[in-house]
Amino acid sequence: CFYVDIPKKIKEQADKAAEILGDSGMITCFPFLDGVHPVKAENLGELALNRWWKPQLAVIGAAGLPDAYKAGNVLRPSTTLALSLRLPPTLDADKAKVDVTELLEKDPPYGAKVTFHCGKKGSGWAAPPLAPWLEEATELASQRFYGKSAMYNGEGGSIPFMGMLGKLFPKAQFLITGVLGPAANAHGPNEFLHIEYSEKLTCCISSVLATHCEMKVQLLLSENNNIQPPSKKAKNDNE
């Protein structure tokens, strides 16, 4: 009940991004012990979807368990676990709370008493599909300034104001990006930005904005009965 339908376009983007990242960006960058491997390690695209679009459950805390060196051969009266459930971006957090409560409290084994208290919760957010003009403008900008195709990943959707903007402007297009690379230590000590990479990213954003501006100008001119948009030939002649 915590899975959602993943759009075909998202799957294609995940496959392309995973191919670029490779094993070094998807597997070996994590400190696995010898012989340990991630789920579906043979399919990097599936690994990307596991991280970006599928639910993930982890036990992040526990109470009622004595320290190992103090533990005695007795039964415990109770145990408390803190769980973290990462939700897919399009799954409603309120619905997930109801489902988790029912799943944990309904009919526990041997008549045990299980109580679930929900702490913080928040829904994710998925950007709407890119309009053809924006996808093309992004690709052209990436090729121009980085010499490589633009890639997409599925992180950052839990940033609260993204969902807020999505609700306020449901027809808007979103281009959400940033500078983050190996050893960048985001939100940690010695956080840094790669200057050359940042400069190229700024150029990319400027290029996309310029394309949007030109498109709007062309649209306004074409809507005016007395003014026709200048042709590329006329522009070249003027130059």
Short mmCIF file of C-alpha atoms in Angstrom, two decimals:
data_model
loop_
_atom_site.label_atom_id
_atom_site.label_comp_id
_atom_site.label_asym_id
_atom_site.label_seq_id
_atom_site.Cartn_x
_atom_site.Cartn_y
_atom_site.Cartn_z
CA CYS A 1 0.00 0.00 0.00
CA PHE A 2 3.03 2.30 0.10
CA TYR A 3 4.01 1.87 -3.54
CA VAL A 4 2.91 4.20 -6.33
CA ASP A 5 2.84 4.01 -10.10
CA ILE A 6 6.12 5.28 -11.51
CA PRO A 7 5.77 7.20 -14.80
CA LYS A 8 7.53 5.72 -17.80
CA LYS A 9 9.48 8.94 -18.31
CA ILE A 10 10.82 8.74 -14.77
CA LYS A 11 12.01 5.18 -15.35
CA GLU A 12 13.82 6.27 -18.50
CA GLN A 13 15.47 9.17 -16.67
CA ALA A 14 16.53 6.86 -13.83
CA ASP A 15 18.11 4.39 -16.26
CA LYS A 16 20.09 7.15 -17.99
CA ALA A 17 21.26 8.75 -14.75
CA ALA A 18 22.25 5.38 -13.27
CA GLU A 19 24.22 4.51 -16.41
CA ILE A 20 26.23 7.72 -16.04
CA LEU A 21 26.78 7.28 -12.28
CA GLY A 22 27.81 3.64 -12.72
CA ASP A 23 28.92 1.37 -9.91
CA SER A 24 31.12 4.07 -8.40
CA GLY A 25 28.21 6.44 -7.97
CA MET A 26 25.57 3.88 -7.04
CA ILE A 27 27.31 1.09 -5.10
CA THR A 28 31.01 1.37 -4.27
CA CYS A 29 30.60 4.89 -2.87
CA PHE A 30 28.93 3.26 0.15
CA PRO A 31 31.00 1.38 2.79
CA PHE A 32 29.68 -2.14 2.18
CA LEU A 33 31.51 -4.97 3.91
CA ASP A 34 33.16 -7.55 1.72
CA GLY A 35 30.51 -9.82 0.25
CA VAL A 36 27.62 -7.46 1.06
CA HIS A 37 25.72 -5.92 -1.82
CA PRO A 38 22.59 -3.78 -2.25
CA VAL A 39 19.21 -5.06 -3.36
CA LYS A 40 19.11 -5.64 -7.12
CA ALA A 41 22.74 -4.67 -7.55
CA GLU A 42 22.69 -6.04 -11.09
CA ASN A 43 20.26 -3.31 -12.20
CA LEU A 44 21.46 0.21 -11.48
CA GLY A 45 18.26 1.74 -12.84
CA GLU A 46 16.23 -0.20 -10.28
CA LEU A 47 18.64 0.92 -7.56
CA ALA A 48 17.98 4.53 -8.54
CA LEU A 49 14.21 3.99 -8.41
CA ASN A 50 14.57 2.30 -5.02
CA ARG A 51 16.19 5.46 -3.74
CA TRP A 52 14.01 8.00 -5.49
CA TRP A 53 10.54 6.53 -5.98
CA LYS A 54 10.01 3.51 -3.72
CA PRO A 55 9.21 3.31 0.00
CA GLN A 56 12.05 2.57 2.39
CA LEU A 57 11.67 1.47 6.03
CA ALA A 58 14.42 1.68 8.64
CA VAL A 59 14.60 1.16 12.40
CA ILE A 60 16.42 4.27 13.64
CA GLY A 61 16.03 3.92 17.41
CA ALA A 62 15.00 1.60 20.22
CA ALA A 63 14.06 1.77 23.93
CA GLY A 64 13.45 -0.94 26.50
CA LEU A 65 16.50 -2.89 25.38
CA PRO A 66 19.29 -2.99 27.95
CA ASP A 67 22.90 -2.54 26.95
CA ALA A 68 24.40 -5.82 25.82
CA TYR A 69 26.85 -6.03 28.73
CA LYS A 70 24.02 -5.43 31.22
CA ALA A 71 21.44 -7.72 29.63
CA GLY A 72 20.08 -10.47 31.84
CA ASN A 73 18.28 -13.71 31.14
CA VAL A 74 14.83 -12.19 31.73
CA LEU A 75 11.83 -11.14 29.65
CA ARG A 76 11.27 -7.50 28.86
CA PRO A 77 7.90 -5.91 29.71
CA SER A 78 7.95 -3.71 26.64
CA THR A 79 10.00 -2.58 23.68
CA THR A 80 9.77 0.67 21.76
CA LEU A 81 11.08 1.13 18.23
CA ALA A 82 11.49 4.34 16.27
CA LEU A 83 10.76 3.79 12.60
CA SER A 84 11.53 5.94 9.60
CA LEU A 85 9.38 5.35 6.53
CA ARG A 86 10.45 7.24 3.45
CA LEU A 87 7.48 7.73 1.16
CA PRO A 88 7.34 7.88 -2.63
CA PRO A 89 6.95 11.47 -3.81
CA THR A 90 3.32 11.16 -4.88
CA LEU A 91 2.04 9.25 -1.82
CA ASP A 92 -0.03 11.29 0.64
CA ALA A 93 1.52 11.30 4.12
CA ASP A 94 -1.85 11.41 5.90
CA LYS A 95 -2.99 8.27 4.07
CA ALA A 96 0.33 6.60 4.85
CA LYS A 97 -0.17 7.35 8.56
CA VAL A 98 -3.55 5.61 8.52
CA ASP A 99 -2.12 2.62 6.67
CA VAL A 100 0.87 2.28 9.01
CA THR A 101 -1.37 2.48 12.07
CA GLU A 102 -3.64 -0.26 10.77
CA LEU A 103 -0.73 -2.40 9.64
CA LEU A 104 1.01 -2.31 13.03
CA GLU A 105 -1.94 -2.31 15.44
CA LYS A 106 -4.39 -4.65 13.73
CA ASP A 107 -4.31 -8.26 14.93
CA PRO A 108 -0.75 -8.50 16.36
CA PRO A 109 0.54 -12.06 16.97
CA TYR A 110 -0.36 -13.87 20.20
CA GLY A 111 -2.66 -11.05 21.30
CA ALA A 112 0.26 -8.72 22.01
CA LYS A 113 -0.49 -5.04 22.46
CA VAL A 114 1.02 -2.79 19.81
CA THR A 115 0.54 0.97 19.83
CA PHE A 116 1.71 3.30 17.08
CA HIS A 117 2.29 7.02 17.59
CA CYS A 118 3.10 9.08 14.51
CA GLY A 119 5.75 11.71 14.97
CA LYS A 120 6.69 14.06 12.17
CA LYS A 121 5.25 13.36 8.77
CA GLY A 122 5.38 15.08 5.42
CA SER A 123 4.39 14.37 1.86
CA GLY A 124 6.92 14.51 -0.93
CA TRP A 125 6.48 16.18 -4.28
CA ALA A 126 7.15 15.32 -7.90
CA ALA A 127 7.68 17.98 -10.52
CA PRO A 128 5.25 17.89 -13.45
CA PRO A 129 6.57 16.50 -16.75
CA LEU A 130 8.82 18.93 -18.57
CA ALA A 131 7.23 20.84 -21.42
CA PRO A 132 8.96 20.08 -24.74
CA TRP A 133 10.45 23.58 -24.95
CA LEU A 134 11.96 23.34 -21.46
CA GLU A 135 13.37 19.86 -21.99
CA GLU A 136 14.95 21.02 -25.26
CA ALA A 137 16.29 24.24 -23.73
CA THR A 138 17.79 22.33 -20.81
CA GLU A 139 19.45 19.82 -23.11
CA LEU A 140 20.88 22.53 -25.37
CA ALA A 141 22.23 24.48 -22.39
CA SER A 142 23.84 21.39 -20.89
CA GLN A 143 25.47 20.45 -24.19
CA ARG A 144 26.68 24.00 -24.71
CA PHE A 145 28.28 24.59 -21.32
CA TYR A 146 29.09 21.09 -20.07
CA GLY A 147 29.41 19.21 -23.35
CA LYS A 148 27.09 16.50 -21.99
CA SER A 149 23.39 15.70 -21.96
CA ALA A 150 21.22 16.89 -19.08
CA MET A 151 20.38 14.19 -16.52
CA TYR A 152 17.60 14.05 -13.95
CA ASN A 153 17.36 12.49 -10.51
CA GLY A 154 14.66 12.24 -7.87
CA GLU A 155 15.85 14.04 -4.76
CA GLY A 156 14.81 17.20 -2.96
CA GLY A 157 11.05 16.68 -3.26
CA SER A 158 10.63 16.76 0.51
CA ILE A 159 11.79 20.39 0.67
CA PRO A 160 8.53 21.91 1.99
CA PHE A 161 8.29 24.96 -0.23
CA MET A 162 8.54 22.88 -3.40
CA GLY A 163 5.22 21.20 -2.66
CA MET A 164 3.78 24.57 -1.65
CA LEU A 165 4.81 26.16 -4.94
CA GLY A 166 3.45 23.16 -6.83
CA LYS A 167 0.03 23.65 -5.24
CA LEU A 168 0.02 27.43 -5.74
CA PHE A 169 1.09 27.18 -9.38
CA PRO A 170 -0.18 23.82 -10.69
CA LYS A 171 0.45 24.76 -14.34
CA ALA A 172 3.97 26.05 -13.78
CA GLN A 173 7.10 24.38 -15.08
CA PHE A 174 9.94 23.65 -12.64
CA LEU A 175 13.67 23.45 -13.24
CA ILE A 176 15.22 22.58 -9.88
CA THR A 177 18.95 22.12 -9.74
CA GLY A 178 21.99 22.86 -7.64
CA VAL A 179 25.69 22.26 -7.17
CA LEU A 180 26.66 19.10 -5.36
CA GLY A 181 29.56 16.77 -6.05
CA PRO A 182 31.99 14.32 -4.48
CA ALA A 183 33.25 15.47 -1.06
CA ALA A 184 31.09 18.61 -1.20
CA ASN A 185 29.91 17.86 2.36
CA ALA A 186 26.49 19.42 1.89
CA HIS A 187 25.05 20.77 5.18
CA GLY A 188 28.21 19.65 6.97
CA PRO A 189 31.66 20.88 8.00
CA ASN A 190 33.80 22.40 5.26
CA GLU A 191 30.95 22.55 2.80
CA PHE A 192 32.16 23.94 -0.51
CA LEU A 193 31.08 24.64 -4.06
CA HIS A 194 33.12 23.78 -7.13
CA ILE A 195 33.65 27.19 -8.72
CA GLU A 196 34.01 26.12 -12.36
CA TYR A 197 31.01 23.77 -12.11
CA SER A 198 28.95 26.54 -10.45
CA GLU A 199 29.82 29.01 -13.18
CA LYS A 200 28.69 26.57 -15.87
CA LEU A 201 25.46 25.87 -14.00
CA THR A 202 24.76 29.61 -13.78
CA CYS A 203 25.28 29.86 -17.53
CA CYS A 204 22.87 26.96 -18.08
CA ILE A 205 20.12 28.61 -16.02
CA SER A 206 20.69 31.91 -17.82
CA SER A 207 20.44 30.14 -21.18
CA VAL A 208 17.15 28.47 -20.24
CA LEU A 209 15.72 31.78 -19.01
CA ALA A 210 16.80 33.47 -22.23
CA THR A 211 15.05 30.77 -24.26
CA HIS A 212 11.88 31.25 -22.23
CA CYS A 213 12.05 35.03 -22.74
CA GLU A 214 12.52 34.65 -26.50
CA MET A 215 9.60 32.25 -26.66
CA LYS A 216 7.35 34.68 -24.82
CA VAL A 217 8.40 37.56 -27.08
CA GLN A 218 7.67 35.50 -30.17
CA LEU A 219 4.26 34.58 -28.75
CA LEU A 220 3.35 38.20 -27.98
CA LEU A 221 4.44 39.36 -31.43
CA SER A 222 2.51 36.61 -33.19
CA GLU A 223 -0.65 37.49 -31.26
CA ASN A 224 -0.49 41.07 -32.56
CA ASN A 225 -2.23 41.27 -35.94
CA ASN A 226 -0.08 44.18 -37.10
CA ILE A 227 3.32 42.79 -36.16
CA GLN A 228 4.89 39.61 -37.42
CA PRO A 229 7.79 37.95 -35.61
CA PRO A 230 11.08 38.64 -37.40
CA SER A 231 12.45 35.76 -39.42
CA LYS A 232 15.90 34.36 -38.80
CA LYS A 233 16.90 35.52 -42.29
CA ALA A 234 15.93 39.11 -41.52
CA LYS A 235 17.90 38.92 -38.27
CA ASN A 236 20.97 37.71 -40.11
CA ASP A 237 20.59 40.45 -42.72
CA ASN A 238 20.48 43.09 -40.00
CA GLU A 239 23.61 41.66 -38.44
#
